[in-house]
C-alpha atoms as a printed R data frame, in Angstrom:
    type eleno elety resid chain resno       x      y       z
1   ATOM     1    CA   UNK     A     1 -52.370 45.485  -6.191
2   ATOM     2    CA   UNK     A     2 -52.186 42.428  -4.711
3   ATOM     3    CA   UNK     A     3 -50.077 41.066  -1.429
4   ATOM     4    CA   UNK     A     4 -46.633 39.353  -1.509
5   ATOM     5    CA   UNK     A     5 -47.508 36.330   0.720
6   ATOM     6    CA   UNK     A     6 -45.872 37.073   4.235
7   ATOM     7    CA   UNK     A     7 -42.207 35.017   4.853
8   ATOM     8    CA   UNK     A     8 -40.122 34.021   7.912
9   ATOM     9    CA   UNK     A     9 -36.649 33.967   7.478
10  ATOM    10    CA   UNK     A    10 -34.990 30.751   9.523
11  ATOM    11    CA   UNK     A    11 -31.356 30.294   9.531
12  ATOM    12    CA   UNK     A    12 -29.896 26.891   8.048
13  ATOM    13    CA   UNK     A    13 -26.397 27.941   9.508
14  ATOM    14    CA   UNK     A    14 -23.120 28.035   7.655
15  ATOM    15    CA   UNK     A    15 -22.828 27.144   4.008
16  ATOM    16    CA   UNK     A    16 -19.555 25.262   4.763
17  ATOM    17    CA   UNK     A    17 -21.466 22.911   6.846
18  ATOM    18    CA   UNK     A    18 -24.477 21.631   4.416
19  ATOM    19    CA   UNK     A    19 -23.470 18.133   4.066
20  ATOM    20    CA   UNK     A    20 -22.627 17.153   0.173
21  ATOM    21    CA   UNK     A    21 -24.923 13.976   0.615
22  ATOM    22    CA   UNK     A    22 -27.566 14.625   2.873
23  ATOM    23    CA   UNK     A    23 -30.546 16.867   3.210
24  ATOM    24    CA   UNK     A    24 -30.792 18.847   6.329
25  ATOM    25    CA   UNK     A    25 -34.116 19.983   7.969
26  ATOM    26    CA   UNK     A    26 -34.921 23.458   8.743
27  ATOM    27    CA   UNK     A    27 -37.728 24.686  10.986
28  ATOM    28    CA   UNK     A    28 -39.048 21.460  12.847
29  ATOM    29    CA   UNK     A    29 -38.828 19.694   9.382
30  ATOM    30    CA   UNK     A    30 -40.920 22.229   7.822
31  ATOM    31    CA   UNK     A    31 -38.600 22.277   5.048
32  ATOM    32    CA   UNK     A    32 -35.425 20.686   3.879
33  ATOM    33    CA   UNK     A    33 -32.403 22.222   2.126
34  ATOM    34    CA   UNK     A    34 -29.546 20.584   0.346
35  ATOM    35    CA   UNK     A    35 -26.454 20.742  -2.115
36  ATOM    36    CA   UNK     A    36 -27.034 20.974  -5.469
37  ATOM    37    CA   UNK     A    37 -23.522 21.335  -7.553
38  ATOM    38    CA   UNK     A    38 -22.834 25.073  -6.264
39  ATOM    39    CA   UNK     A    39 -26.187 25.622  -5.187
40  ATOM    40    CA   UNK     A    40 -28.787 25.239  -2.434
41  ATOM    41    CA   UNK     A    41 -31.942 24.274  -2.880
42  ATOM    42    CA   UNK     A    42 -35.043 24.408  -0.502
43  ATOM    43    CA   UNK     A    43 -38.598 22.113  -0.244
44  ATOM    44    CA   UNK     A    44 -41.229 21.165   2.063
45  ATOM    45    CA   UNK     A    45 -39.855 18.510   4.882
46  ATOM    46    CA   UNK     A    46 -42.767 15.817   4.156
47  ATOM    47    CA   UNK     A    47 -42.550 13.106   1.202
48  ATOM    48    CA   UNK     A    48 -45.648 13.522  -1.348
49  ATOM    49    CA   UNK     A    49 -45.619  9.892  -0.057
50  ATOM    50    CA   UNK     A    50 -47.551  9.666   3.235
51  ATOM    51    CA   UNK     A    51 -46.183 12.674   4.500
52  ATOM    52    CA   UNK     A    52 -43.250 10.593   5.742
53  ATOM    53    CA   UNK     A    53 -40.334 13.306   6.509
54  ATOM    54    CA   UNK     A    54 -37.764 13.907   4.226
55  ATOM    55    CA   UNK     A    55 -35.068 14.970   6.959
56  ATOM    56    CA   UNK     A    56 -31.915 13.061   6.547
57  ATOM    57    CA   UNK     A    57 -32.810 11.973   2.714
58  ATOM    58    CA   UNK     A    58 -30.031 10.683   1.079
59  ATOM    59    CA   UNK     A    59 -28.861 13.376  -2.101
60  ATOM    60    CA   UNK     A    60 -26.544 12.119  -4.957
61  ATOM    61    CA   UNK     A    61 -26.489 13.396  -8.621
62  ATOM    62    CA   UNK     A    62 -29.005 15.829  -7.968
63  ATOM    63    CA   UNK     A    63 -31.412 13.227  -6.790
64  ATOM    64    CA   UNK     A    64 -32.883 12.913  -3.408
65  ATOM    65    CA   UNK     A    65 -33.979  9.980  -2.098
66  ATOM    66    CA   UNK     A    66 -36.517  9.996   1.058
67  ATOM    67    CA   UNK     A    67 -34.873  7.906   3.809
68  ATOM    68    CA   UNK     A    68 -38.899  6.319   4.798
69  ATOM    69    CA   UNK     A    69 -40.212  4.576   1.324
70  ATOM    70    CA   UNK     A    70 -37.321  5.459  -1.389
71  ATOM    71    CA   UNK     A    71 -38.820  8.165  -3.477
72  ATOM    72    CA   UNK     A    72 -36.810  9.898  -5.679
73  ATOM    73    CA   UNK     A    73 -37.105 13.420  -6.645
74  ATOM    74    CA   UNK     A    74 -34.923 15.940  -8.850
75  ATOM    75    CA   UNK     A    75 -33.527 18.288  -6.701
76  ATOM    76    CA   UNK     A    76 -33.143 21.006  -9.411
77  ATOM    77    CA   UNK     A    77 -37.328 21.126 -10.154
78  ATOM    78    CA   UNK     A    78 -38.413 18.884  -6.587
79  ATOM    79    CA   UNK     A    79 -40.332 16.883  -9.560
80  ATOM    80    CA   UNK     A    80 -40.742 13.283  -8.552
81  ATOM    81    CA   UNK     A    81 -38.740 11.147 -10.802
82  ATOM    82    CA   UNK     A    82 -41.283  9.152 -12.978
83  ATOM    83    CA   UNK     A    83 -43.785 11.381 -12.559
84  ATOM    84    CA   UNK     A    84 -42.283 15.215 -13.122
85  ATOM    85    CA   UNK     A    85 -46.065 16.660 -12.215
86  ATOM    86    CA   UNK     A    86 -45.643 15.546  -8.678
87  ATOM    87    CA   UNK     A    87 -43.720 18.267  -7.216
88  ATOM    88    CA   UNK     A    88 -42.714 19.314  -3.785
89  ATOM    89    CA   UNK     A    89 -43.049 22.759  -2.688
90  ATOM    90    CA   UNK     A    90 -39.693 24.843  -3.322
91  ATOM    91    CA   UNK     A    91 -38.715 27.582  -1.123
92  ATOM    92    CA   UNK     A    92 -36.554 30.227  -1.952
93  ATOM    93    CA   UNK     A    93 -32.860 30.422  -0.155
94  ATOM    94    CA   UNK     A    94 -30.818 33.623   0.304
95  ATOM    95    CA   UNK     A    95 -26.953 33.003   1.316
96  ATOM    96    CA   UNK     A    96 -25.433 36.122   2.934
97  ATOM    97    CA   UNK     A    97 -22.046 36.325   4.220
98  ATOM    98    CA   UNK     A    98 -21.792 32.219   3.572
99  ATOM    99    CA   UNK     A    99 -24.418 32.230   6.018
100 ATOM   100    CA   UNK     A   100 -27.497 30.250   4.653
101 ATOM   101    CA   UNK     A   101 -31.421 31.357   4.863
102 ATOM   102    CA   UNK     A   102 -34.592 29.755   4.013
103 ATOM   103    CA   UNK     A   103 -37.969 31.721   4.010
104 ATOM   104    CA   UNK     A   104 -41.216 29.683   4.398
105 ATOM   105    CA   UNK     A   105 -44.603 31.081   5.226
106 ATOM   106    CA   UNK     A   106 -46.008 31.175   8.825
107 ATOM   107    CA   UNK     A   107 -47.134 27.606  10.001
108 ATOM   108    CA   UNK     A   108 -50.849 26.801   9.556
109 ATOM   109    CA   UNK     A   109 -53.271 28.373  11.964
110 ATOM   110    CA   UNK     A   110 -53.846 26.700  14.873
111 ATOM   111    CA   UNK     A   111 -56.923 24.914  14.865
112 ATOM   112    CA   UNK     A   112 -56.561 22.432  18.276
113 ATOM   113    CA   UNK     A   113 -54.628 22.052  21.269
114 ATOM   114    CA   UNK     A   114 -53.323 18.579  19.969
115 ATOM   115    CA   UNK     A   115 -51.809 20.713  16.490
116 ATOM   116    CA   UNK     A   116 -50.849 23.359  19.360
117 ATOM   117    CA   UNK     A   117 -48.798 20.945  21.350
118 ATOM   118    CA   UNK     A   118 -47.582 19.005  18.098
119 ATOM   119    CA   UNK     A   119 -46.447 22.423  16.791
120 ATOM   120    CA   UNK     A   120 -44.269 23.110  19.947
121 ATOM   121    CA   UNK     A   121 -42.954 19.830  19.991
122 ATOM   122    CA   UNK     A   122 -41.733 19.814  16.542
123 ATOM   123    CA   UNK     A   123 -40.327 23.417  17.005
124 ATOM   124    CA   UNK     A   124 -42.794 25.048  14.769
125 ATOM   125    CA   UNK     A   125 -44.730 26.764  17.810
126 ATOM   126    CA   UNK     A   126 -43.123 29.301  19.681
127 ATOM   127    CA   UNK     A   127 -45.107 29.134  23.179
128 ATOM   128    CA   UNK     A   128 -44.000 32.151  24.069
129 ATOM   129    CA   UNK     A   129 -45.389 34.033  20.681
130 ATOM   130    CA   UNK     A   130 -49.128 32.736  21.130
């Protein structure tokens, strides 16, 4: 029997506070999460265009709208409007207590000390852990 892939659960913070209109990024920009009428929804933090980041994107009628070139993407599916094939990579998102959680898998390996130091600076490295 095969392996569930291994998780870390990161705290978004209180479900009260998810802004209505914005996407908010969770582990170094890892991922985002956002509103969706009732729900919350989780995907990777990088546009499928140039990898810009996603942080901060703009979300209205279930429609997110990265803030660096203006893609659009359906936050129910994270299928890129136009081209529904294009999809970001959804996360799944537990609320407990109106407390919000997002579980991603472990950060890539390591491969340099330039992705080390990148890693720490964007908060995705714990120094202390390595």
């Amino acid at each position: 029997m095969a392996e569930a892939p291994r998780t870390e659960r990161h705290p978004v913070g209180p479900l009260a506070d998810l802004p209505a209109d914005r996407c908010r990024t969770v582990a170094g920009g890892r991922a985002i999460v956002a509103r969706m009428e009732g729900s919350v929804v989780a995907y990777q933090g990088t546009c499928l265009h140039q990898q810009s980041p996603l942080g901060g994107g703009i979300t209205k009628d279930g429609v997110l709208t990265c803030p660096m070139h203006f893609w659009r993407y359906d936050l129910e599916t994270g299928g890129k409007l136009g081209e529904p094939a294009r999809q970001l990579q959804s996360y799944p998102v537990t609320v407990i207590d109106g407390e919000v959680f997002v579980d991603l898998p472990p950060p890539p390996a390591v491969t340099s000390m330039r992705d080390f130091l990148l890693g720490v600076a964007r908060g995705e490295i714990d120094p202390e852990r390595q």
